[in-house]
Structure formats: structure tokens, C-alpha cells
Amino acid sequence: MNTIELQKKALTIREAVWELIYSAKTGHTGSDFSCIDILTALYFDVLQQTPDTFGKPETDTYIQSKGHAVEALYETLALRGYFPKTDLNNFSGFKTHYIGHPTNDIHGIEMNTGSLGHGLGLGVGVALAAKMDKLTKKTFVLMGDGEQAEGSIWEAAMAAGNYHLDNLIGIIDHNKLQISGSTTSVMNSESLASKYTAFGWDVIEINGNDMTDLLDALHQDNLTSKPRLILANTIKGKGISFMENQANWHHKVPSESQYLEGLNELKAQKEALEND
Amino acid sequence: MTNSIESKTANEVICATLSDAVKTTPDLVVLTSDSRGSAGMTSFISDNPANSIETGIAEQNLVTVAAGLAHAHKRPFVFSPAAFLTMRSVEQVKVDVAYSKTNVKLIGISGGNSYSNLGTTHHSLQDLAITCAIPNLEVYTPADQFETRALLNYLIHSKKPAYVRVGKRKLDNCYPKDWSTFVPGKANILRNGADICLISAGETLFPTLQAASILATKGIEATVVDLVSIKPLDTELLHKLAQKFNLILSVEEHSIINGIGAQIATIIAQHAHAKLKILGFPDEPAISGTQDEVFAYYGLDAESIAQKAILSLKG
């Protein structure tokens, strides 16, 4: 799919997530918006996975370690045809399976996440299994940058380097904000690039809200015999001006006027793309 | 009992059973966290390098990687000291294994008070309480080599997450050598008597059987039950026992808080009149000594169990 089409998809997902959170009055808004471009690139261009091949041994695996951005994942999967969008009508409601973090009760979701620091180790296990079975599939793990403070991430990073898992791609949604403020003020994990490099990873740093950058990095062959980290510099709340780079939008729900204003901004961006 | 047959450690039995099984179950994978020697799995790993993964001293990652492998259709058996596996890694067990329903078998080695003189860091006297409280996780503790073998043969083919606690030392034989029965949620009655019911599991089963023999010399006939399946629990049998007996004595190598006795108490309180005495480790860091010395100090040796039974019957 070409870059413009993917950008349009990303805007469609942003609109859907904005509406979902506004309707349900819950969600991790800023975190969703920062990684929607990454999810779009993965599900509409990069991942060797379809709703029909999902879960098969040879199919690519995507694990969302930053589980709180589940609304972005739900709307991406719905748009990609994993389940009907109407399934989300009861999002976060009574007895729903579509809860506030990913669960593998839902078609398209591999593992239950939500507690941070688990996804990379799960990815190491899946990637090791692929090596054992001599499969060419790839495993992608999306993490947050605040999440990098979890010690379990570094146990997994060490194991991935140790086992030369060149079939594993970690992506850090590096929006530099977490619930209490900037990641450097809460717990400085910089330099992430040099830390992963020291743990035996091949690191690529990109603009994680730029579709061209994303496609280049996600498609780039790995000839290093190392696991690859894509350090995706993003903007938290990307796409809605008053939400961008604001830590307090981590899980804030828009008011009616904010909802309408945000929707207008997204529509304007879509129209601009149509006119390109 | 099969005293004429040489006793074995649970580790020896597990290694032999998995070494045999891997020949026909190529998806079987053993994971260790610098614990291959402690787990007695060195020969398996030497003989089956393609079916072995070392995670280093990183117990959280040990469990998470195993869950990833299981998600990718492998059958991982994870070995780490029970103290670390059920506390250091407990959130990984809860989320990556039990909640995600990955087919991971967690083998807590050197469980209970096995590392008696190494101190509280290495004791796992709360592991059953912790693991039993996690939904989707089966919990077992076998008593001797034959029951361990039967349990392993079940685990190899089961698709459900499970935690198994085994001890470090050679296990006295409680079952006949051809014992091959293991059914989840099924306890075994090893001895029948009408005066008192003794219930145990794991390494305290043997002294409990010995206690029954001591009691018999004093004219007291005891029923002895091996619970083995701590979760699911044999509630049907426990209902019956609680109605049949006036007195039940539970014996466990575990804290008296939320262990085997506490589970039995829940059943009795809901359904029957029997009184229950719970023998186990008190709510304090355990003393140092050999495992036998420590058992005797806390009243978990055969003589102490028998005395407690007699006192309770006089009650």
C-alpha cells in the first residue's frame, strides 16, 4: 500500500479511536495516538499476517507490550477485518471481552498484556521457537518508553542479544512522556539507543509518526545477526493539536467540545491528504 | 510402601521421564535459569541441546520466554528453585502463563524447606498459597518417585498450565513400583482406618504414613490420604471424609497460612462437622538445621504427628 493510502488509514484509525474513547469515557488517548502510525504500517503493509493466517506457526507475530494503547490496536484490527467494528460497541462495558488491555480472547491478539515489561520476553520466546523450527517468520514487539524502566525488559533484551535473534524486532514508541511527566524526569532511561546497542542489538532511530520512515525501517533487511530495535521517536497525542506532547492526555477522555474540535482537526488532515 | 526399592529424588525421576519423552515429543523444551544442576537436568540438556534453553539468572524472563515458546506451539518445562519461581516470577506466572493460558509447566525444585540451612531466601513455604490463588493454574506436589513419574506423564500430554512443587532429597517410597495413576483433582487413600483421618502431600506424606503405623501399635487406626492435587482439589473425597470422621489432621511442609490445611478447612467448614488440626510451619522465618531436624522441631516427624493425633483424639 502506498504511503498516502497508509496515512489515510492512520487517520481513519485516529478518528475511530477518538470516537471510541469519547463514547466509552475511558481509554489511553495520548498513548494510542502516538503509536497509530506504527500499527498502521505493521497491519496494512509489513506484517505477514491476515485474519485468516493469524496464529499459524509460520505467520508473523505482533505483541503489544504497551497494552494500555489497546484502543489503537482494537480499531486497527477492526479496520483490517479481524472482527466486526460493531464488536467494539460494548468496549469496556459489562461482561465484554474488549476490556482496557489486550487479551487473547480476541481474534488478532496474541497474548494478554497490560502489566508492563512482559512483551519483549514473550517475543524472545516466540522468536526462539521460530529459530528452533527453522521458520522465516518475524516477531514484532511494541513497547513504551516509560516501560523501559521495567527490569524484565533488560532480562529479555539480554537474552535476545545472547541468542542473536535477528528475527525479533522491538519497537519503542518513544514519545518521551509517561503518566507522571517526562520520561527523563520520572526515570531517565536514556540513552536507549546506546543501551540496546550494548545489549547486542542493531538499533535504527526514526521518526515514528512518519510513514516513509516507518516503512523503510520495518522493511529493512537485517544482515547483522542481531535483534533489531526501532527507536521510533513519536509525539504523544499525535494528530490533535491540543493533545500533542501533553502528559495529562495519557488517559484523559475528551469533553464534548474537545471531541468535536479534535474530530474537525482529523477531518481537515484527511481532506488535505485527499487533495494531495 | 515399596521399601525394598531404592529411593530416588524427584529430580532424577523428572529428568529420566522427560529424557524418554523428548524422543517422541520433539516440541518438549526444558528451560533453566542457571539451575540445570540444581534441577538434576544436566544430562537432559547435554543430550538434547536443541530442546534446551538457558535464560541465565533471570527468573522473570525464564517464565515469560517459556510463555512465548508455548504460544509458538512448544511444550516448555521450566525449572527454577520454588522460592524464586513462585515469588520473583509470580506476576509472570499469573499473566504470561495462567491468564494467557499458555501450556507452561513450572517445576519448582528444592521446594518447601529443602534448602533448610540456606535461610528464608531459599525457602518456599508459601508457594502453594500463592499458586493456588491464581486462576487457570493447576498445582501439584508428588510424594515419591512413582507418583512423580505418573504426574510427569500426565503433564507431558496435558495442555494446561501447571505448577509442581518438588523437594531436593531422596523420597521414601509411598506407592508400589508400578504405580501409574495420576488424575487431576483426585486424591489417593493409602491406608484405611476408622479412628482418625490424616491428610498430607509431598514430603510429609511419608512421615504421615509412619505416624499411622505408630498409631496402629497403640490401637488407633488411621486413614491416610495423599492429596497430591492441591488444585484442583478432590472436594468430593474431602466432603466424604469430613462427614465420616470426627477428627482430621493435616500435615504439610508449608506455612499453616493458606496451605493444604487451610484448603481442607474451607471444605469442612462448608459441609461437615469434623474438627481439623493443621500441622505445618508457623508464621515465622524457619529455623536452621537439617531438614529432619527442622521437621522434628516443628512437629512434622512421624513421632510428633502420632503424638499430636493421640492428643487431639483425647481432645
XYZ file of C-alpha atoms in Angstrom:
591
model
C 0.000 0.000 0.000
C 1.393 3.414 -0.846
C 2.345 5.949 1.770
C -0.618 8.267 1.203
C -3.089 5.412 1.497
C -1.456 4.310 4.734
C -1.586 7.847 6.088
C -5.309 7.894 5.306
C -5.764 4.595 7.112
C -3.934 6.018 10.106
C -6.300 8.996 10.146
C -9.314 6.712 9.904
C -7.994 4.796 12.913
C -7.368 8.056 14.794
C -10.969 9.115 14.169
C -12.259 5.736 15.318
C -10.128 5.710 18.476
C -11.139 9.281 19.300
C -14.794 8.331 18.982
C -14.370 5.051 20.877
C -12.773 6.763 23.861
C -15.278 9.613 23.795
C -18.208 7.175 23.710
C -16.891 4.761 26.356
C -15.468 7.563 28.513
C -12.276 5.595 29.034
C -9.007 4.909 27.242
C -5.332 5.755 26.985
C -5.790 8.536 24.489
C -2.342 10.088 24.182
C -0.634 6.678 24.171
C -2.949 5.419 21.403
C -2.361 8.384 19.155
C 1.409 8.218 19.418
C 1.574 4.632 18.079
C -1.240 4.569 15.486
C 1.155 5.198 12.592
C 3.304 2.274 13.750
C 0.265 -0.021 13.958
C -0.960 1.110 10.553
C 2.384 0.404 8.924
C 2.528 -3.008 10.556
C -1.009 -4.215 9.870
C -1.526 -2.711 6.409
C 1.917 -3.232 4.907
C 4.593 -5.036 6.923
C 3.183 -7.936 8.914
C 2.942 -11.223 7.064
C -0.347 -11.895 8.778
C -4.003 -11.793 7.796
C -7.151 -12.514 9.799
C -7.063 -15.998 8.244
C -3.398 -16.790 8.870
C -3.284 -15.288 12.354
C -1.847 -17.719 14.916
C -0.383 -20.176 12.409
C 3.206 -21.213 13.199
C 4.695 -19.615 10.074
C 2.749 -16.349 10.429
C 4.430 -13.199 11.752
C 3.668 -12.378 15.377
C 2.860 -8.957 16.819
C 2.878 -8.474 20.581
C 1.797 -5.185 22.074
C 3.757 -4.832 25.270
C 2.390 -1.342 25.898
C -1.012 -2.893 26.389
C -2.681 0.281 27.582
C -2.764 1.551 23.993
C -5.340 -1.126 23.296
C -7.885 1.181 21.675
C -5.419 1.794 18.835
C -4.951 -1.954 18.464
C -8.697 -2.679 18.530
C -9.515 -0.134 15.844
C -6.575 -1.263 13.696
C -7.676 -4.888 13.927
C -11.301 -3.978 13.225
C -10.331 -1.960 10.141
C -8.108 -4.812 8.967
C -11.031 -7.239 9.275
C -10.100 -9.325 12.303
C -13.504 -8.700 13.865
C -16.537 -6.507 13.094
C -16.223 -2.935 14.270
C -19.599 -3.304 15.966
C -17.905 -5.667 18.455
C -16.463 -2.533 19.991
C -19.879 -1.109 20.820
C -19.571 -2.570 24.309
C -15.896 -1.620 24.729
C -15.064 -1.630 28.454
C -18.701 -2.471 29.227
C -20.343 -5.172 31.327
C -19.005 -8.678 30.559
C -17.265 -7.501 27.397
C -14.159 -9.246 26.060
C -12.999 -5.870 24.736
C -11.500 -4.666 28.013
C -8.954 -1.927 28.638
C -5.935 -4.103 27.847
C -5.274 -6.754 25.183
C -6.431 -10.322 25.779
C -6.104 -13.345 23.556
C -9.829 -13.978 23.834
C -9.986 -11.658 20.837
C -9.108 -12.782 17.335
C -5.949 -10.965 16.291
C -4.439 -10.571 19.738
C -1.613 -12.955 20.564
C -1.005 -12.550 24.269
C -2.531 -10.943 27.326
C -0.626 -7.807 28.206
C -1.200 -4.736 30.296
C 1.327 -5.171 33.049
C 4.393 -3.567 31.531
C 7.695 -5.262 30.797
C 6.334 -8.601 29.569
C 6.124 -8.249 25.800
C 9.791 -8.375 24.904
C 10.348 -11.636 26.804
C 7.287 -13.130 25.123
C 8.748 -12.048 21.813
C 12.045 -13.714 22.711
C 10.158 -16.971 23.330
C 8.268 -16.773 20.024
C 11.434 -15.843 18.115
C 13.383 -18.685 19.746
C 10.652 -21.133 18.770
C 10.831 -19.878 15.167
C 14.601 -20.444 15.150
C 14.135 -23.951 16.568
C 11.608 -24.739 13.847
C 13.678 -23.012 11.129
C 10.800 -20.694 10.224
C 11.451 -17.400 8.460
C 8.645 -15.576 10.268
C 9.342 -12.391 12.205
C 8.209 -11.298 15.638
C 7.428 -7.645 16.361
C 7.074 -6.220 19.871
C 5.838 -2.700 20.537
C 6.977 -1.178 23.823
C 6.582 2.161 25.511
C 9.483 4.326 26.588
C 8.302 4.689 30.191
C 8.118 0.898 30.161
C 11.887 0.763 29.686
C 12.243 1.235 33.457
C 10.965 -2.331 33.981
C 13.872 -4.647 34.841
C 12.280 -7.536 32.998
C 12.778 -5.643 29.715
C 16.517 -5.834 30.210
C 16.460 -9.517 31.090
C 14.683 -10.069 27.769
C 16.968 -7.666 25.872
C 19.997 -9.556 27.189
C 18.529 -12.908 26.158
C 17.661 -11.625 22.668
C 21.232 -10.404 22.184
C 22.642 -13.609 23.627
C 20.623 -15.740 21.210
C 21.255 -13.460 18.185
C 17.529 -13.224 17.493
C 17.690 -11.427 14.159
C 14.052 -12.457 13.624
C 12.932 -10.231 16.516
C 12.085 -6.562 16.027
C 11.499 -4.436 19.089
C 9.861 -1.070 18.534
C 9.908 1.625 21.187
C 7.129 4.191 20.888
C 9.452 6.935 22.110
C 7.064 9.790 22.849
C 9.123 10.876 25.872
C 6.127 11.191 28.173
C 4.568 8.918 30.767
C 1.708 9.308 33.197
C 3.632 11.412 35.736
C 5.545 13.594 33.296
C 8.550 13.353 31.009
C 10.371 10.037 30.893
C 13.631 11.759 31.697
C 12.173 13.347 34.835
C 10.403 10.215 36.117
C 13.261 7.782 35.451
C 15.866 8.667 32.917
C 16.394 5.660 30.655
C 18.498 7.496 28.069
C 20.338 6.695 26.024
C 18.064 3.921 24.891
C 19.948 3.553 21.612
C 23.287 3.012 23.326
C 21.770 0.735 25.969
C 20.235 -1.604 23.362
C 23.416 -1.454 21.301
C 25.371 -2.510 24.383
C 22.934 -5.398 24.880
C 23.759 -6.703 21.410
C 21.031 -5.114 19.316
C 21.063 -3.388 15.941
C 19.408 -0.020 16.519
C 17.640 2.152 13.947
C 16.314 5.545 15.026
C 13.441 7.049 13.042
C 10.521 9.448 13.134
C 7.821 7.051 14.304
C 4.985 9.237 13.019
C 6.455 9.373 9.510
C 5.071 6.628 7.285
C 8.038 6.654 4.906
C 10.493 6.341 7.784
C 8.433 3.544 9.311
C 8.186 1.520 6.115
C 11.885 1.924 5.393
C 12.848 0.742 8.867
C 10.308 -2.056 9.171
C 11.168 -3.480 5.729
C 14.915 -3.082 6.043
C 16.724 -6.423 5.794
C 18.606 -7.439 8.893
C 22.043 -8.760 7.956
C 23.584 -8.222 11.383
C 22.735 -11.484 13.227
C 21.391 -9.258 15.978
C 17.882 -8.466 17.171
C 16.750 -5.118 15.819
C 15.423 -2.198 17.802
C 13.497 0.522 16.020
C 13.633 3.576 18.225
C 10.566 5.365 16.917
C 10.547 8.993 18.019
C 6.903 9.910 18.273
C 4.627 12.615 19.583
C 2.249 11.614 22.334
C -1.274 12.525 21.240
C -0.095 12.926 17.619
C -2.762 14.322 15.323
C -4.792 16.515 17.656
C -3.052 19.802 18.405
C -4.198 20.343 21.983
C -3.339 16.775 22.954
C 0.152 16.642 21.451
C 3.057 16.408 23.899
C 0.754 16.743 26.911
C 1.409 14.170 29.654
C -2.034 14.758 31.140
C -3.625 13.278 27.999
C -2.137 9.881 28.914
C -5.604 8.572 29.694
C -7.753 11.654 29.512
C -11.200 11.487 27.937
C -12.193 14.429 25.709
C -15.102 16.668 26.640
C -17.832 17.173 24.024
C -16.273 20.366 22.708
C -12.807 18.789 22.680
C -14.218 15.769 20.895
C -15.753 17.883 18.164
C -12.692 20.070 17.837
C -10.409 17.041 17.608
C -12.659 15.389 15.048
C -12.536 18.529 12.904
C -8.750 18.550 13.053
C -8.580 14.922 11.917
C -11.088 15.534 9.119
C -9.061 18.518 7.923
C -5.915 16.378 7.801
C -7.761 13.736 5.818
C -9.084 16.307 3.346
C -5.591 17.689 2.914
C -4.378 14.187 2.048
C -7.254 13.661 -0.407
C -6.225 16.830 -2.186
C -2.590 15.765 -2.430
C 5.018 -48.920 50.526
C 7.898 -50.265 48.489
C 10.832 -50.033 50.849
C 12.857 -52.682 49.065
C 13.282 -50.404 46.041
C 15.983 -47.755 46.137
C 14.574 -44.323 46.840
C 15.090 -41.564 44.283
C 14.868 -37.806 44.161
C 12.018 -36.208 42.231
C 14.650 -34.561 40.024
C 16.074 -37.934 38.976
C 12.634 -39.173 38.018
C 11.721 -35.974 36.154
C 14.967 -35.962 34.172
C 14.583 -39.608 33.215
C 10.917 -39.210 32.273
C 11.494 -36.112 30.145
C 14.593 -37.635 28.525
C 12.437 -40.524 27.468
C 9.509 -38.362 26.391
C 11.524 -35.974 24.231
C 12.276 -38.837 21.833
C 8.634 -38.897 20.804
C 7.668 -35.339 21.755
C 10.085 -33.103 19.852
C 8.262 -29.920 20.921
C 9.237 -30.508 24.520
C 11.641 -27.783 25.722
C 13.456 -27.526 29.050
C 14.266 -24.054 30.376
C 16.653 -23.345 33.226
C 17.894 -20.186 34.931
C 21.446 -21.302 35.791
C 19.608 -24.085 37.601
C 20.323 -27.126 35.432
C 22.498 -28.779 38.097
C 20.149 -27.958 40.958
C 17.280 -29.344 38.896
C 19.192 -32.513 38.019
C 18.634 -31.724 34.344
C 22.288 -31.647 33.230
C 22.088 -34.929 31.347
C 18.876 -33.930 29.563
C 20.463 -30.662 28.459
C 23.707 -32.357 27.353
C 21.797 -34.975 25.392
C 19.154 -32.625 23.972
C 20.759 -29.204 23.344
C 18.177 -28.369 20.675
C 15.421 -28.837 23.246
C 17.075 -26.783 25.983
C 17.165 -23.068 26.687
C 19.219 -21.292 29.330
C 17.989 -17.861 30.400
C 20.686 -17.099 32.967
C 19.838 -15.911 36.448
C 16.703 -14.116 35.313
C 13.663 -15.887 36.687
C 11.122 -13.379 35.395
C 12.399 -13.738 31.855
C 12.600 -17.512 32.348
C 8.839 -17.704 32.766
C 7.988 -15.110 30.115
C 10.199 -16.725 27.476
C 8.591 -20.073 28.277
C 5.173 -18.496 27.731
C 6.343 -17.158 24.366
C 7.610 -20.611 23.405
C 4.317 -22.202 24.448
C 2.436 -19.610 22.420
C 4.544 -20.734 19.461
C 3.398 -24.349 19.964
C 6.270 -25.642 22.130
C 5.816 -27.576 25.375
C 8.092 -25.865 27.866
C 9.089 -27.297 31.235
C 10.595 -24.579 33.405
C 12.975 -25.402 36.252
C 13.918 -23.000 38.990
C 14.047 -23.126 42.783
C 10.460 -22.936 44.010
C 11.308 -19.947 46.207
C 12.229 -17.835 43.170
C 9.777 -19.295 40.664
C 6.734 -18.564 42.806
C 7.739 -15.177 44.188
C 10.295 -13.482 41.932
C 8.324 -14.611 38.895
C 4.833 -14.644 40.302
C 3.454 -11.904 38.093
C 4.875 -13.622 35.023
C 3.194 -16.828 36.209
C -0.091 -15.015 36.750
C -0.118 -13.017 33.493
C 2.022 -14.798 30.898
C 1.196 -18.369 31.902
C -2.111 -18.597 33.762
C -4.045 -15.612 32.406
C -2.793 -16.113 28.854
C -3.413 -19.885 29.193
C -0.021 -20.861 27.774
C 0.951 -24.501 28.123
C 3.856 -23.970 30.503
C 4.810 -26.473 33.163
C 6.515 -24.763 36.084
C 8.669 -27.117 38.132
C 9.568 -25.577 41.473
C 12.640 -27.502 42.555
C 14.098 -27.691 46.082
C 10.693 -26.662 47.357
C 9.434 -26.205 50.882
C 12.241 -26.456 53.393
C 14.655 -28.360 51.107
C 17.309 -25.664 51.437
C 16.819 -25.820 55.184
C 20.099 -24.263 56.300
C 20.284 -21.690 53.486
C 17.723 -19.463 55.111
C 14.428 -17.839 54.289
C 15.638 -16.502 50.913
C 15.713 -20.093 49.695
C 12.654 -21.498 51.484
C 9.358 -21.796 49.639
C 6.903 -22.282 52.465
C 4.265 -20.054 50.863
C 4.362 -21.376 47.282
C 1.158 -23.411 47.464
C -0.762 -20.484 48.943
C 0.477 -18.223 46.146
C -0.011 -20.558 43.216
C -3.385 -21.893 44.359
C -4.732 -18.335 44.349
C -4.005 -17.928 40.619
C -6.890 -18.841 38.261
C -6.172 -21.296 35.402
C -3.146 -22.792 37.174
C -3.053 -26.404 38.347
C -0.921 -27.108 41.431
C 0.611 -30.462 42.329
C 3.090 -31.840 44.814
C 4.012 -35.516 44.448
C 5.212 -37.653 47.344
C 7.548 -40.263 45.901
C 9.305 -41.423 42.747
C 6.393 -43.450 41.419
C 3.847 -40.720 41.887
C 6.277 -38.191 40.390
C 6.630 -40.368 37.298
C 2.862 -40.745 36.944
C 2.400 -36.995 37.365
C 5.068 -36.200 34.756
C 3.458 -38.494 32.239
C 0.238 -36.567 32.743
C 1.970 -33.186 32.445
C 3.765 -34.082 29.228
C 0.441 -34.605 27.482
C -1.673 -32.024 29.279
C -2.286 -28.667 27.615
C -2.966 -26.760 30.812
C -0.581 -24.549 32.782
C 0.644 -26.185 35.960
C 2.948 -25.608 38.902
C 4.648 -28.596 40.511
C 6.497 -28.402 43.799
C 9.168 -30.997 44.385
C 11.794 -31.319 47.085
C 15.514 -31.883 46.830
C 16.215 -35.040 48.781
C 15.646 -38.687 48.025
C 11.998 -39.533 48.523
C 10.973 -42.511 50.586
C 8.659 -44.789 48.654
C 4.975 -44.456 49.457
C 3.492 -46.184 46.399
C 4.001 -49.533 44.681
C 6.643 -49.520 41.957
C 4.146 -49.993 39.130
C 2.008 -47.017 40.235
C 0.986 -45.113 37.129
C -2.241 -43.432 38.150
C -2.427 -39.710 38.158
C -5.725 -37.908 37.749
C -6.039 -34.135 38.280
C -8.290 -33.410 41.237
C -8.041 -36.961 42.559
C -6.565 -37.743 45.968
C -5.383 -41.225 46.901
C -6.257 -43.176 50.038
C -3.153 -45.092 51.053
C -4.401 -46.611 54.276
C -7.825 -47.182 55.782
C -8.724 -46.776 59.429
C -11.810 -45.635 61.302
C -10.426 -43.578 64.183
C -8.781 -40.571 62.581
C -8.056 -39.222 59.097
C -4.562 -37.979 58.277
C -4.160 -35.913 55.093
C -0.847 -34.865 53.610
C 1.009 -34.396 50.324
C 4.600 -34.136 49.144
C 7.458 -34.933 51.503
C 5.348 -35.012 54.650
C 3.291 -37.922 53.308
C 5.932 -40.489 54.291
C 6.207 -39.404 57.964
C 2.405 -39.260 57.994
C 2.277 -42.897 56.865
C 4.871 -43.743 59.519
C 2.737 -41.947 62.097
C -0.216 -44.134 61.106
C 1.933 -47.204 61.756
C 2.894 -45.857 65.199
C -0.761 -45.160 65.956
C -1.678 -48.717 64.935
C 0.677 -50.093 67.584
C -1.365 -48.126 70.113
C -4.672 -49.424 68.797
C -5.581 -46.332 66.813
C -6.483 -46.953 63.194
C -5.870 -44.071 60.816
C -6.939 -43.388 57.267
C -4.117 -41.742 55.332
C -4.845 -39.599 52.279
C -2.328 -38.256 49.761
C -3.857 -35.067 48.426
C -1.182 -34.631 45.645
C -3.522 -32.485 43.516
C -3.656 -29.290 45.526
C -5.558 -27.576 42.750
C -7.925 -28.862 41.518
C -8.762 -30.283 44.919
C -10.581 -33.581 45.422
C -13.526 -31.863 47.069
C -15.780 -34.893 46.653
C -13.490 -37.110 48.705
C -12.905 -34.356 51.260
C -16.670 -33.957 51.703
C -16.976 -37.656 52.414
C -14.031 -37.745 54.792
C -15.280 -34.706 56.656
C -18.631 -36.397 57.191
C -17.172 -39.782 58.117
C -14.547 -38.651 60.626
C -14.809 -36.557 63.752
C -11.153 -35.590 63.518
C -8.914 -34.777 60.569
C -5.231 -33.968 60.931
C -3.467 -32.265 58.036
C 0.303 -32.342 57.687
C 2.257 -30.132 55.299
C 5.689 -28.720 54.523
C 4.217 -25.257 54.120
C 3.148 -22.298 56.164
C -0.016 -23.040 58.122
C -1.426 -19.910 56.470
C -3.359 -20.744 53.304
C -1.735 -24.086 52.651
C -3.209 -27.572 52.423
C -4.806 -27.455 55.876
C -6.471 -24.158 55.118
C -7.974 -25.585 51.944
C -9.315 -28.592 53.827
C -10.700 -26.250 56.491
C -12.679 -24.406 53.864
C -14.304 -27.631 52.708
C -15.056 -28.856 56.216
C -16.471 -25.524 57.362
C -18.902 -25.524 54.467
C -20.023 -29.116 54.517
C -19.341 -31.114 57.663
C -18.750 -31.309 61.362
C -15.236 -32.780 61.604
C -12.647 -30.980 63.682
C -9.384 -30.173 61.954
C -5.855 -29.876 63.316
C -3.358 -28.270 60.949
C 0.306 -29.226 61.256
C 2.769 -27.153 59.275
C 5.309 -24.379 59.535
C 4.362 -21.493 61.828
C 4.161 -17.933 60.529
C 7.823 -17.097 61.118
C 11.149 -17.498 59.285
C 12.060 -21.159 59.725
C 14.963 -22.170 61.951
C 18.153 -23.631 60.518
C 19.176 -27.280 60.705
C 18.983 -30.405 58.614
C 15.583 -30.928 57.049
C 14.890 -33.755 59.507
C 15.883 -31.596 62.474
C 13.652 -28.796 61.253
C 10.729 -31.156 60.633
C 11.094 -32.555 64.155
C 11.337 -29.053 65.659
C 8.050 -28.064 64.032
C 6.341 -31.343 64.863
C 6.312 -32.758 61.345
C 8.208 -36.009 62.007
C 6.374 -39.318 62.421
C 6.578 -39.409 66.208
C 5.310 -35.833 66.591
C 2.453 -36.405 64.154
C 1.398 -39.544 66.062
C 1.566 -37.722 69.394
C -0.488 -34.854 68.034
C -3.083 -37.335 66.760
C -3.336 -39.022 70.150
C -3.630 -35.698 71.973
C -6.241 -34.451 69.534
C -8.302 -37.622 69.897
C -8.279 -37.152 73.675
C -9.230 -33.673 72.934
